[in-house]
PDB file of N, CA, C and O in Angstrom, chain B, residues numbered from 101:
ATOM      1  N   MET B 101      22.042  13.733  13.659  1.00  0.00           N
ATOM      2  CA  MET B 101      20.735  13.123  13.650  1.00  0.00           C
ATOM      3  C   MET B 101      19.835  13.916  14.592  1.00  0.00           C
ATOM      4  O   MET B 101      20.240  14.246  15.707  1.00  0.00           O
ATOM      5  N   ALA B 102      18.622  14.222  14.150  1.00  0.00           N
ATOM      6  CA  ALA B 102      17.692  15.000  14.964  1.00  0.00           C
ATOM      7  C   ALA B 102      16.582  14.093  15.483  1.00  0.00           C
ATOM      8  O   ALA B 102      16.150  13.160  14.805  1.00  0.00           O
ATOM      9  N   TYR B 103      16.142  14.380  16.670  1.00  0.00           N
ATOM     10  CA  TYR B 103      15.050  13.631  17.273  1.00  0.00           C
ATOM     11  C   TYR B 103      13.933  14.599  17.619  1.00  0.00           C
ATOM     12  O   TYR B 103      14.174  15.757  17.960  1.00  0.00           O
ATOM     13  N   ALA B 104      12.708  14.105  17.526  1.00  0.00           N
ATOM     14  CA  ALA B 104      11.554  14.923  17.915  1.00  0.00           C
ATOM     15  C   ALA B 104      10.815  14.185  19.012  1.00  0.00           C
ATOM     16  O   ALA B 104      10.767  12.955  19.035  1.00  0.00           O
ATOM     17  N   SER B 105      10.252  14.941  19.902  1.00  0.00           N
ATOM     18  CA  SER B 105       9.466  14.309  20.939  1.00  0.00           C
ATOM     19  C   SER B 105       8.047  14.825  20.845  1.00  0.00           C
ATOM     20  O   SER B 105       7.811  15.995  20.544  1.00  0.00           O
ATOM     21  N   ILE B 106       7.113  13.940  21.104  1.00  0.00           N
ATOM     22  CA  ILE B 106       5.696  14.298  21.044  1.00  0.00           C
ATOM     23  C   ILE B 106       5.155  14.191  22.457  1.00  0.00           C
ATOM     24  O   ILE B 106       5.284  13.155  23.108  1.00  0.00           O
ATOM     25  N   GLU B 107       4.563  15.249  22.912  1.00  0.00           N
ATOM     26  CA  GLU B 107       3.970  15.259  24.247  1.00  0.00           C
ATOM     27  C   GLU B 107       2.530  14.759  24.147  1.00  0.00           C
ATOM     28  O   GLU B 107       1.711  15.329  23.426  1.00  0.00           O
ATOM     29  N   MET B 108       2.241  13.709  24.865  1.00  0.00           N
ATOM     30  CA  MET B 108       0.876  13.196  24.927  1.00  0.00           C
ATOM     31  C   MET B 108       0.253  13.686  26.226  1.00  0.00           C
ATOM     32  O   MET B 108       0.881  13.609  27.282  1.00  0.00           O
ATOM     33  N   PRO B 109      -0.976  14.188  26.159  1.00  0.00           N
ATOM     34  CA  PRO B 109      -1.612  14.619  27.404  1.00  0.00           C
ATOM     35  C   PRO B 109      -1.822  13.416  28.312  1.00  0.00           C
ATOM     36  O   PRO B 109      -2.137  12.326  27.834  1.00  0.00           O
ATOM     37  N   PRO B 110      -1.654  13.600  29.582  1.00  0.00           N
ATOM     38  CA  PRO B 110      -1.847  12.469  30.495  1.00  0.00           C
ATOM     39  C   PRO B 110      -3.304  12.034  30.482  1.00  0.00           C
ATOM     40  O   PRO B 110      -4.213  12.859  30.394  1.00  0.00           O
ATOM     41  N   PHE B 111      -3.510  10.735  30.572  1.00  0.00           N
ATOM     42  CA  PHE B 111      -4.864  10.202  30.598  1.00  0.00           C
ATOM     43  C   PHE B 111      -5.272  10.006  32.042  1.00  0.00           C
ATOM     44  O   PHE B 111      -4.612   9.291  32.796  1.00  0.00           O
ATOM     45  N   GLN B 112      -6.347  10.637  32.413  1.00  0.00           N
ATOM     46  CA  GLN B 112      -6.860  10.520  33.773  1.00  0.00           C
ATOM     47  C   GLN B 112      -7.989   9.494  33.759  1.00  0.00           C
ATOM     48  O   GLN B 112      -9.016   9.704  33.113  1.00  0.00           O
ATOM     49  N   SER B 113      -7.800   8.407  34.458  1.00  0.00           N
ATOM     50  CA  SER B 113      -8.851   7.400  34.493  1.00  0.00           C
ATOM     51  C   SER B 113      -9.016   6.879  35.909  1.00  0.00           C
ATOM     52  O   SER B 113      -8.132   6.983  36.759  1.00  0.00           O
ATOM     53  N   ALA B 114     -10.169   6.328  36.110  1.00  0.00           N
ATOM     54  CA  ALA B 114     -10.431   5.696  37.400  1.00  0.00           C
ATOM     55  C   ALA B 114      -9.654   4.383  37.437  1.00  0.00           C
ATOM     56  O   ALA B 114      -9.368   3.808  36.387  1.00  0.00           O
ATOM     57  N   PRO B 115      -9.314   3.908  38.610  1.00  0.00           N
ATOM     58  CA  PRO B 115      -8.601   2.631  38.686  1.00  0.00           C
ATOM     59  C   PRO B 115      -9.371   1.536  37.956  1.00  0.00           C
ATOM     60  O   PRO B 115     -10.574   1.374  38.156  1.00  0.00           O
ATOM     61  N   GLY B 116      -8.671   0.787  37.109  1.00  0.00           N
ATOM     62  CA  GLY B 116      -9.293  -0.301  36.363  1.00  0.00           C
ATOM     63  C   GLY B 116      -9.937   0.128  35.062  1.00  0.00           C
ATOM     64  O   GLY B 116     -10.345  -0.730  34.279  1.00  0.00           O
ATOM     65  N   GLU B 117     -10.045   1.420  34.799  1.00  0.00           N
ATOM     66  CA  GLU B 117     -10.653   1.892  33.551  1.00  0.00           C
ATOM     67  C   GLU B 117      -9.604   1.880  32.447  1.00  0.00           C
ATOM     68  O   GLU B 117      -8.466   2.297  32.660  1.00  0.00           O
ATOM     69  N   GLN B 118      -9.992   1.400  31.263  1.00  0.00           N
ATOM     70  CA  GLN B 118      -9.050   1.295  30.151  1.00  0.00           C
ATOM     71  C   GLN B 118      -8.952   2.623  29.395  1.00  0.00           C
ATOM     72  O   GLN B 118      -9.955   3.306  29.191  1.00  0.00           O
ATOM     73  N   ASP B 119      -7.755   2.972  28.992  1.00  0.00           N
ATOM     74  CA  ASP B 119      -7.505   4.169  28.186  1.00  0.00           C
ATOM     75  C   ASP B 119      -8.271   4.015  26.867  1.00  0.00           C
ATOM     76  O   ASP B 119      -8.047   3.034  26.158  1.00  0.00           O
ATOM     77  N   PRO B 120      -9.167   4.948  26.512  1.00  0.00           N
ATOM     78  CA  PRO B 120      -9.976   4.803  25.299  1.00  0.00           C
ATOM     79  C   PRO B 120      -9.131   4.779  24.023  1.00  0.00           C
ATOM     80  O   PRO B 120      -9.607   4.306  22.991  1.00  0.00           O
ATOM     81  N   ARG B 121      -7.907   5.269  24.066  1.00  0.00           N
ATOM     82  CA  ARG B 121      -7.047   5.229  22.880  1.00  0.00           C
ATOM     83  C   ARG B 121      -6.668   3.803  22.507  1.00  0.00           C
ATOM     84  O   ARG B 121      -6.265   3.542  21.373  1.00  0.00           O
ATOM     85  N   PHE B 122      -6.795   2.882  23.452  1.00  0.00           N
ATOM     86  CA  PHE B 122      -6.376   1.507  23.215  1.00  0.00           C
ATOM     87  C   PHE B 122      -7.539   0.526  23.245  1.00  0.00           C
ATOM     88  O   PHE B 122      -7.326  -0.682  23.342  1.00  0.00           O
ATOM     89  N   GLN B 123      -8.762   1.031  23.162  1.00  0.00           N
ATOM     90  CA  GLN B 123      -9.920   0.156  23.130  1.00  0.00           C
ATOM     91  C   GLN B 123     -10.169  -0.295  21.693  1.00  0.00           C
ATOM     92  O   GLN B 123     -10.003   0.482  20.753  1.00  0.00           O
ATOM     93  N   LEU B 124     -10.563  -1.540  21.534  1.00  0.00           N
ATOM     94  CA  LEU B 124     -10.848  -2.089  20.211  1.00  0.00           C
ATOM     95  C   LEU B 124     -12.285  -1.802  19.828  1.00  0.00           C
ATOM     96  O   LEU B 124     -13.191  -1.886  20.658  1.00  0.00           O
ATOM     97  N   ASP B 125     -12.486  -1.464  18.570  1.00  0.00           N
ATOM     98  CA  ASP B 125     -13.819  -1.217  18.032  1.00  0.00           C
ATOM     99  C   ASP B 125     -14.264  -2.486  17.303  1.00  0.00           C
ATOM    100  O   ASP B 125     -13.716  -2.808  16.248  1.00  0.00           O
ATOM    101  N   PRO B 126     -15.249  -3.215  17.846  1.00  0.00           N
ATOM    102  CA  PRO B 126     -15.674  -4.474  17.218  1.00  0.00           C
ATOM    103  C   PRO B 126     -16.130  -4.312  15.767  1.00  0.00           C
ATOM    104  O   PRO B 126     -16.020  -5.256  14.985  1.00  0.00           O
ATOM    105  N   SER B 127     -16.634  -3.146  15.394  1.00  0.00           N
ATOM    106  CA  SER B 127     -17.092  -2.956  14.017  1.00  0.00           C
ATOM    107  C   SER B 127     -15.931  -2.875  13.035  1.00  0.00           C
ATOM    108  O   SER B 127     -16.140  -2.977  11.826  1.00  0.00           O
ATOM    109  N   ARG B 128     -14.708  -2.693  13.535  1.00  0.00           N
ATOM    110  CA  ARG B 128     -13.543  -2.590  12.660  1.00  0.00           C
ATOM    111  C   ARG B 128     -12.673  -3.845  12.695  1.00  0.00           C
ATOM    112  O   ARG B 128     -11.573  -3.865  12.142  1.00  0.00           O
ATOM    113  N   MET B 129     -13.171  -4.878  13.342  1.00  0.00           N
ATOM    114  CA  MET B 129     -12.412  -6.123  13.447  1.00  0.00           C
ATOM    115  C   MET B 129     -12.591  -6.936  12.159  1.00  0.00           C
ATOM    116  O   MET B 129     -13.611  -6.806  11.482  1.00  0.00           O
ATOM    117  N   PRO B 130     -11.610  -7.767  11.823  1.00  0.00           N
ATOM    118  CA  PRO B 130     -11.756  -8.625  10.637  1.00  0.00           C
ATOM    119  C   PRO B 130     -12.985  -9.517  10.775  1.00  0.00           C
ATOM    120  O   PRO B 130     -13.329  -9.968  11.867  1.00  0.00           O
ATOM    121  N   GLN B 131     -13.624  -9.755   9.661  1.00  0.00           N
ATOM    122  CA  GLN B 131     -14.812 -10.600   9.651  1.00  0.00           C
ATOM    123  C   GLN B 131     -14.478 -11.928   8.970  1.00  0.00           C
ATOM    124  O   GLN B 131     -13.639 -11.981   8.071  1.00  0.00           O
ATOM    125  N   ARG B 132     -15.122 -12.961   9.393  1.00  0.00           N
ATOM    126  CA  ARG B 132     -14.924 -14.288   8.801  1.00  0.00           C
ATOM    127  C   ARG B 132     -15.693 -14.356   7.484  1.00  0.00           C
ATOM    128  O   ARG B 132     -16.824 -13.881   7.385  1.00  0.00           O
ATOM    129  N   LEU B 133     -15.062 -14.954   6.479  1.00  0.00           N
ATOM    130  CA  LEU B 133     -15.678 -15.130   5.176  1.00  0.00           C
ATOM    131  C   LEU B 133     -15.529 -16.584   4.786  1.00  0.00           C
ATOM    132  O   LEU B 133     -14.423 -17.124   4.785  1.00  0.00           O
ATOM    133  N   GLU B 134     -16.634 -17.215   4.457  1.00  0.00           N
ATOM    134  CA  GLU B 134     -16.589 -18.610   4.025  1.00  0.00           C
ATOM    135  C   GLU B 134     -16.861 -18.669   2.537  1.00  0.00           C
ATOM    136  O   GLU B 134     -17.783 -18.024   2.038  1.00  0.00           O
ATOM    137  N   LEU B 135     -16.050 -19.449   1.828  1.00  0.00           N
ATOM    138  CA  LEU B 135     -16.178 -19.586   0.387  1.00  0.00           C
ATOM    139  C   LEU B 135     -16.378 -21.049   0.027  1.00  0.00           C
ATOM    140  O   LEU B 135     -15.743 -21.930   0.608  1.00  0.00           O
ATOM    141  N   ASP B 136     -17.256 -21.305  -0.925  1.00  0.00           N
ATOM    142  CA  ASP B 136     -17.406 -22.641  -1.495  1.00  0.00           C
ATOM    143  C   ASP B 136     -16.658 -22.634  -2.819  1.00  0.00           C
ATOM    144  O   ASP B 136     -17.060 -21.948  -3.759  1.00  0.00           O
ATOM    145  N   LEU B 137     -15.571 -23.396  -2.895  1.00  0.00           N
ATOM    146  CA  LEU B 137     -14.734 -23.431  -4.081  1.00  0.00           C
ATOM    147  C   LEU B 137     -14.772 -24.821  -4.692  1.00  0.00           C
ATOM    148  O   LEU B 137     -14.843 -25.826  -3.984  1.00  0.00           O
ATOM    149  N   SER B 138     -14.724 -24.863  -6.009  1.00  0.00           N
ATOM    150  CA  SER B 138     -14.649 -26.156  -6.676  1.00  0.00           C
ATOM    151  C   SER B 138     -13.285 -26.769  -6.392  1.00  0.00           C
ATOM    152  O   SER B 138     -12.337 -26.047  -6.081  1.00  0.00           O
ATOM    153  N   GLU B 139     -13.175 -28.083  -6.493  1.00  0.00           N
ATOM    154  CA  GLU B 139     -11.897 -28.760  -6.261  1.00  0.00           C
ATOM    155  C   GLU B 139     -10.832 -28.233  -7.227  1.00  0.00           C
ATOM    156  O   GLU B 139      -9.680 -28.036  -6.843  1.00  0.00           O
ATOM    157  N   GLU B 140     -11.228 -28.007  -8.487  1.00  0.00           N
ATOM    158  CA  GLU B 140     -10.286 -27.523  -9.497  1.00  0.00           C
ATOM    159  C   GLU B 140      -9.743 -26.142  -9.115  1.00  0.00           C
ATOM    160  O   GLU B 140      -8.536 -25.910  -9.181  1.00  0.00           O
ATOM    161  N   LEU B 141     -10.625 -25.232  -8.719  1.00  0.00           N
ATOM    162  CA  LEU B 141     -10.185 -23.903  -8.330  1.00  0.00           C
ATOM    163  C   LEU B 141      -9.324 -23.954  -7.074  1.00  0.00           C
ATOM    164  O   LEU B 141      -8.319 -23.251  -6.978  1.00  0.00           O
ATOM    165  N   LEU B 142      -9.714 -24.780  -6.120  1.00  0.00           N
ATOM    166  CA  LEU B 142      -8.942 -24.912  -4.891  1.00  0.00           C
ATOM    167  C   LEU B 142      -7.525 -25.397  -5.192  1.00  0.00           C
ATOM    168  O   LEU B 142      -6.561 -24.886  -4.623  1.00  0.00           O
ATOM    169  N   GLU B 143      -7.393 -26.375  -6.079  1.00  0.00           N
ATOM    170  CA  GLU B 143      -6.073 -26.879  -6.455  1.00  0.00           C
ATOM    171  C   GLU B 143      -5.240 -25.794  -7.125  1.00  0.00           C
ATOM    172  O   GLU B 143      -4.051 -25.658  -6.836  1.00  0.00           O
ATOM    173  N   LYS B 144      -5.851 -25.023  -8.015  1.00  0.00           N
ATOM    174  CA  LYS B 144      -5.132 -23.930  -8.684  1.00  0.00           C
ATOM    175  C   LYS B 144      -4.676 -22.881  -7.683  1.00  0.00           C
ATOM    176  O   LYS B 144      -3.546 -22.398  -7.756  1.00  0.00           O
ATOM    177  N   LEU B 145      -5.551 -22.525  -6.747  1.00  0.00           N
ATOM    178  CA  LEU B 145      -5.194 -21.540  -5.729  1.00  0.00           C
ATOM    179  C   LEU B 145      -4.072 -22.053  -4.829  1.00  0.00           C
ATOM    180  O   LEU B 145      -3.187 -21.291  -4.442  1.00  0.00           O
ATOM    181  N   MET B 146      -4.109 -23.327  -4.502  1.00  0.00           N
ATOM    182  CA  MET B 146      -3.062 -23.899  -3.657  1.00  0.00           C
ATOM    183  C   MET B 146      -1.715 -23.890  -4.384  1.00  0.00           C
ATOM    184  O   MET B 146      -0.685 -23.615  -3.769  1.00  0.00           O
ATOM    185  N   ARG B 147      -1.714 -24.186  -5.681  1.00  0.00           N
ATOM    186  CA  ARG B 147      -0.466 -24.124  -6.450  1.00  0.00           C
ATOM    187  C   ARG B 147       0.048 -22.688  -6.495  1.00  0.00           C
ATOM    188  O   ARG B 147       1.243 -22.448  -6.316  1.00  0.00           O
ATOM    189  N   GLN B 148      -0.854 -21.732  -6.733  1.00  0.00           N
ATOM    190  CA  GLN B 148      -0.451 -20.323  -6.787  1.00  0.00           C
ATOM    191  C   GLN B 148       0.063 -19.857  -5.426  1.00  0.00           C
ATOM    192  O   GLN B 148       1.024 -19.090  -5.357  1.00  0.00           O
ATOM    193  N   ALA B 149      -0.558 -20.307  -4.359  1.00  0.00           N
ATOM    194  CA  ALA B 149      -0.099 -19.946  -3.018  1.00  0.00           C
ATOM    195  C   ALA B 149       1.324 -20.451  -2.801  1.00  0.00           C
ATOM    196  O   ALA B 149       2.160 -19.739  -2.243  1.00  0.00           O
ATOM    197  N   GLY B 150       1.595 -21.663  -3.235  1.00  0.00           N
ATOM    198  CA  GLY B 150       2.938 -22.214  -3.097  1.00  0.00           C
ATOM    199  C   GLY B 150       3.959 -21.431  -3.899  1.00  0.00           C
ATOM    200  O   GLY B 150       5.061 -21.164  -3.420  1.00  0.00           O
ATOM    201  N   ARG B 151       3.591 -21.058  -5.131  1.00  0.00           N
ATOM    202  CA  ARG B 151       4.511 -20.295  -5.982  1.00  0.00           C
ATOM    203  C   ARG B 151       4.771 -18.901  -5.420  1.00  0.00           C
ATOM    204  O   ARG B 151       5.868 -18.364  -5.575  1.00  0.00           O
ATOM    205  N   SER B 152       3.775 -18.318  -4.773  1.00  0.00           N
ATOM    206  CA  SER B 152       3.919 -16.953  -4.257  1.00  0.00           C
ATOM    207  C   SER B 152       4.382 -16.925  -2.794  1.00  0.00           C
ATOM    208  O   SER B 152       4.498 -15.857  -2.193  1.00  0.00           O
ATOM    209  N   HIS B 153       4.646 -18.120  -2.225  1.00  0.00           N
ATOM    210  CA  HIS B 153       5.101 -18.236  -0.829  1.00  0.00           C
ATOM    211  C   HIS B 153       4.115 -17.593   0.142  1.00  0.00           C
ATOM    212  O   HIS B 153       4.512 -16.932   1.102  1.00  0.00           O
ATOM    213  N   ARG B 154       2.829 -17.796  -0.119  1.00  0.00           N
ATOM    214  CA  ARG B 154       1.768 -17.312   0.768  1.00  0.00           C
ATOM    215  C   ARG B 154       0.926 -18.498   1.201  1.00  0.00           C
ATOM    216  O   ARG B 154       0.900 -19.536   0.541  1.00  0.00           O
ATOM    217  N   SER B 155       0.245 -18.327   2.309  1.00  0.00           N
ATOM    218  CA  SER B 155      -0.727 -19.345   2.704  1.00  0.00           C
ATOM    219  C   SER B 155      -1.964 -19.158   1.825  1.00  0.00           C
ATOM    220  O   SER B 155      -2.144 -18.108   1.207  1.00  0.00           O
ATOM    221  N   LEU B 156      -2.801 -20.169   1.776  1.00  0.00           N
ATOM    222  CA  LEU B 156      -4.027 -20.069   0.974  1.00  0.00           C
ATOM    223  C   LEU B 156      -4.897 -18.896   1.436  1.00  0.00           C
ATOM    224  O   LEU B 156      -5.363 -18.133   0.590  1.00  0.00           O
ATOM    225  N   PRO B 157      -5.136 -18.719   2.739  1.00  0.00           N
ATOM    226  CA  PRO B 157      -5.931 -17.552   3.166  1.00  0.00           C
ATOM    227  C   PRO B 157      -5.286 -16.215   2.784  1.00  0.00           C
ATOM    228  O   PRO B 157      -5.987 -15.275   2.410  1.00  0.00           O
ATOM    229  N   GLU B 158      -3.946 -16.128   2.878  1.00  0.00           N
ATOM    230  CA  GLU B 158      -3.272 -14.884   2.486  1.00  0.00           C
ATOM    231  C   GLU B 158      -3.450 -14.606   1.002  1.00  0.00           C
ATOM    232  O   GLU B 158      -3.684 -13.464   0.605  1.00  0.00           O
ATOM    233  N   LEU B 159      -3.339 -15.648   0.180  1.00  0.00           N
ATOM    234  CA  LEU B 159      -3.507 -15.468  -1.261  1.00  0.00           C
ATOM    235  C   LEU B 159      -4.927 -15.022  -1.589  1.00  0.00           C
ATOM    236  O   LEU B 159      -5.121 -14.099  -2.380  1.00  0.00           O
ATOM    237  N   ILE B 160      -5.908 -15.665  -0.993  1.00  0.00           N
ATOM    238  CA  ILE B 160      -7.304 -15.299  -1.257  1.00  0.00           C
ATOM    239  C   ILE B 160      -7.577 -13.875  -0.795  1.00  0.00           C
ATOM    240  O   ILE B 160      -8.262 -13.124  -1.489  1.00  0.00           O
ATOM    241  N   GLU B 161      -7.053 -13.492   0.367  1.00  0.00           N
ATOM    242  CA  GLU B 161      -7.224 -12.115   0.853  1.00  0.00           C
ATOM    243  C   GLU B 161      -6.592 -11.126  -0.117  1.00  0.00           C
ATOM    244  O   GLU B 161      -7.161 -10.069  -0.388  1.00  0.00           O
ATOM    245  N   HIS B 162      -5.416 -11.469  -0.641  1.00  0.00           N
ATOM    246  CA  HIS B 162      -4.737 -10.596  -1.599  1.00  0.00           C
ATOM    247  C   HIS B 162      -5.568 -10.447  -2.881  1.00  0.00           C
ATOM    248  O   HIS B 162      -5.739  -9.338  -3.386  1.00  0.00           O
ATOM    249  N   ILE B 163      -6.075 -11.548  -3.397  1.00  0.00           N
ATOM    250  CA  ILE B 163      -6.891 -11.510  -4.627  1.00  0.00           C
ATOM    251  C   ILE B 163      -8.137 -10.662  -4.402  1.00  0.00           C
ATOM    252  O   ILE B 163      -8.484  -9.840  -5.251  1.00  0.00           O
ATOM    253  N   LEU B 164      -8.810 -10.849  -3.275  1.00  0.00           N
ATOM    254  CA  LEU B 164     -10.013 -10.065  -2.988  1.00  0.00           C
ATOM    255  C   LEU B 164      -9.683  -8.582  -2.822  1.00  0.00           C
ATOM    256  O   LEU B 164     -10.415  -7.723  -3.312  1.00  0.00           O
ATOM    257  N   SER B 165      -8.587  -8.284  -2.137  1.00  0.00           N
ATOM    258  CA  SER B 165      -8.190  -6.885  -1.946  1.00  0.00           C
ATOM    259  C   SER B 165      -7.898  -6.207  -3.273  1.00  0.00           C
ATOM    260  O   SER B 165      -8.343  -5.085  -3.513  1.00  0.00           O
ATOM    261  N   GLN B 166      -7.147  -6.887  -4.140  1.00  0.00           N
ATOM    262  CA  GLN B 166      -6.821  -6.319  -5.442  1.00  0.00           C
ATOM    263  C   GLN B 166      -8.075  -6.115  -6.279  1.00  0.00           C
ATOM    264  O   GLN B 166      -8.191  -5.116  -6.989  1.00  0.00           O
ATOM    265  N   SER B 167      -9.001  -7.041  -6.203  1.00  0.00           N
ATOM    266  CA  SER B 167     -10.252  -6.910  -6.950  1.00  0.00           C
ATOM    267  C   SER B 167     -11.051  -5.702  -6.463  1.00  0.00           C
ATOM    268  O   SER B 167     -11.642  -4.980  -7.266  1.00  0.00           O
ATOM    269  N   CYS B 168     -11.069  -5.486  -5.160  1.00  0.00           N
ATOM    270  CA  CYS B 168     -11.792  -4.334  -4.609  1.00  0.00           C
ATOM    271  C   CYS B 168     -11.149  -3.030  -5.059  1.00  0.00           C
ATOM    272  O   CYS B 168     -11.852  -2.074  -5.387  1.00  0.00           O
ATOM    273  N   VAL B 169      -9.826  -2.980  -5.078  1.00  0.00           N
ATOM    274  CA  VAL B 169      -9.126  -1.785  -5.545  1.00  0.00           C
ATOM    275  C   VAL B 169      -9.491  -1.512  -6.997  1.00  0.00           C
ATOM    276  O   VAL B 169      -9.774  -0.370  -7.362  1.00  0.00           O
ATOM    277  N   GLU B 170      -9.487  -2.552  -7.827  1.00  0.00           N
ATOM    278  CA  GLU B 170      -9.839  -2.385  -9.242  1.00  0.00           C
ATOM    279  C   GLU B 170     -11.274  -1.905  -9.409  1.00  0.00           C
ATOM    280  O   GLU B 170     -11.548  -1.065 -10.266  1.00  0.00           O
ATOM    281  N   ILE B 171     -12.190  -2.425  -8.607  1.00  0.00           N
ATOM    282  CA  ILE B 171     -13.593  -2.006  -8.683  1.00  0.00           C
ATOM    283  C   ILE B 171     -13.721  -0.528  -8.341  1.00  0.00           C
ATOM    284  O   ILE B 171     -14.426   0.211  -9.028  1.00  0.00           O
ATOM    285  N   VAL B 172     -13.043  -0.096  -7.286  1.00  0.00           N
ATOM    286  CA  VAL B 172     -13.100   1.313  -6.865  1.00  0.00           C
ATOM    287  C   VAL B 172     -12.487   2.203  -7.941  1.00  0.00           C
ATOM    288  O   VAL B 172     -13.060   3.235  -8.290  1.00  0.00           O
ATOM    289  N   GLU B 173     -11.329   1.815  -8.468  1.00  0.00           N
ATOM    290  CA  GLU B 173     -10.677   2.621  -9.511  1.00  0.00           C
ATOM    291  C   GLU B 173     -11.541   2.693 -10.760  1.00  0.00           C
ATOM    292  O   GLU B 173     -11.639   3.747 -11.388  1.00  0.00           O
ATOM    293  N   ASP B 174     -12.168   1.580 -11.123  1.00  0.00           N
ATOM    294  CA  ASP B 174     -13.047   1.558 -12.298  1.00  0.00           C
ATOM    295  C   ASP B 174     -14.249   2.470 -12.077  1.00  0.00           C
ATOM    296  O   ASP B 174     -14.646   3.207 -12.980  1.00  0.00           O
ATOM    297  N   ALA B 175     -14.829   2.420 -10.877  1.00  0.00           N
ATOM    298  CA  ALA B 175     -15.980   3.278 -10.573  1.00  0.00           C
ATOM    299  C   ALA B 175     -15.576   4.746 -10.629  1.00  0.00           C
ATOM    300  O   ALA B 175     -16.325   5.578 -11.141  1.00  0.00           O
ATOM    301  N   ARG B 176     -14.404   5.065 -10.109  1.00  0.00           N
ATOM    302  CA  ARG B 176     -13.934   6.453 -10.143  1.00  0.00           C
ATOM    303  C   ARG B 176     -13.717   6.928 -11.570  1.00  0.00           C
ATOM    304  O   ARG B 176     -14.032   8.073 -11.895  1.00  0.00           O
ATOM    305  N   SER B 177     -13.186   6.070 -12.419  1.00  0.00           N
ATOM    306  CA  SER B 177     -12.919   6.492 -13.798  1.00  0.00           C
ATOM    307  C   SER B 177     -14.226   6.701 -14.558  1.00  0.00           C
ATOM    308  O   SER B 177     -14.288   7.541 -15.456  1.00  0.00           O
ATOM    309  N   HIS B 178     -15.261   5.958 -14.215  1.00  0.00           N
ATOM    310  CA  HIS B 178     -16.558   6.145 -14.874  1.00  0.00           C
ATOM    311  C   HIS B 178     -17.302   7.357 -14.330  1.00  0.00           C
ATOM    312  O   HIS B 178     -18.110   7.957 -15.038  1.00  0.00           O
ATOM    313  N   ASP B 179     -17.036   7.720 -13.082  1.00  0.00           N
ATOM    314  CA  ASP B 179     -17.689   8.865 -12.464  1.00  0.00           C
ATOM    315  C   ASP B 179     -16.995  10.170 -12.786  1.00  0.00           C
ATOM    316  O   ASP B 179     -17.566  11.241 -12.585  1.00  0.00           O
ATOM    317  N   ALA B 180     -15.759  10.096 -13.287  1.00  0.00           N
ATOM    318  CA  ALA B 180     -14.996  11.300 -13.582  1.00  0.00           C
ATOM    319  C   ALA B 180     -15.635  12.046 -14.749  1.00  0.00           C
ATOM    320  O   ALA B 180     -16.060  11.418 -15.718  1.00  0.00           O
ATOM    321  N   PRO B 181     -15.713  13.381 -14.674  1.00  0.00           N
ATOM    322  CA  PRO B 181     -16.312  14.125 -15.778  1.00  0.00           C
ATOM    323  C   PRO B 181     -15.445  14.020 -17.036  1.00  0.00           C
ATOM    324  O   PRO B 181     -14.217  13.977 -16.967  1.00  0.00           O
ATOM    325  N   SER B 182     -16.101  13.981 -18.145  1.00  0.00           N
ATOM    326  CA  SER B 182     -15.398  13.876 -19.419  1.00  0.00           C
ATOM    327  C   SER B 182     -14.793  15.223 -19.764  1.00  0.00           C
ATOM    328  O   SER B 182     -15.381  16.268 -19.485  1.00  0.00           O
ATOM    329  N   LEU B 183     -13.632  15.194 -20.363  1.00  0.00           N
ATOM    330  CA  LEU B 183     -12.995  16.423 -20.826  1.00  0.00           C
ATOM    331  C   LEU B 183     -13.594  16.832 -22.168  1.00  0.00           C
ATOM    332  O   LEU B 183     -13.829  15.979 -23.023  1.00  0.00           O
ATOM    333  N   PRO B 184     -13.844  18.130 -22.363  1.00  0.00           N
ATOM    334  CA  PRO B 184     -14.381  18.542 -23.656  1.00  0.00           C
ATOM    335  C   PRO B 184     -13.338  18.323 -24.755  1.00  0.00           C
ATOM    336  O   PRO B 184     -12.134  18.461 -24.539  1.00  0.00           O
ATOM    337  N   GLU B 185     -13.842  17.978 -25.931  1.00  0.00           N
ATOM    338  CA  GLU B 185     -12.913  17.732 -27.054  1.00  0.00           C
ATOM    339  C   GLU B 185     -12.597  19.012 -27.779  1.00  0.00           C
ATOM    340  O   GLU B 185     -11.837  19.002 -28.747  1.00  0.00           O
TER     341      GLU B 185
END
């Protein structure tokens, strides 16, 4: 078995100063999203969450993420140049 080591340059900081490699960027933090859902849709989502062993927020996040991926892929396929026949 082989091991590799990575040398990190030492971080020189003043006492109490935080290493910038570990600072959080507020613009990249998760944002809160509020949804108004009909009772019927909420019930369906709750049943699906139970079947998929996810919480309701996890299921909704998954659905939104998949939809965004599909939108991006669809946009790319429409922007792709057509092949000559």
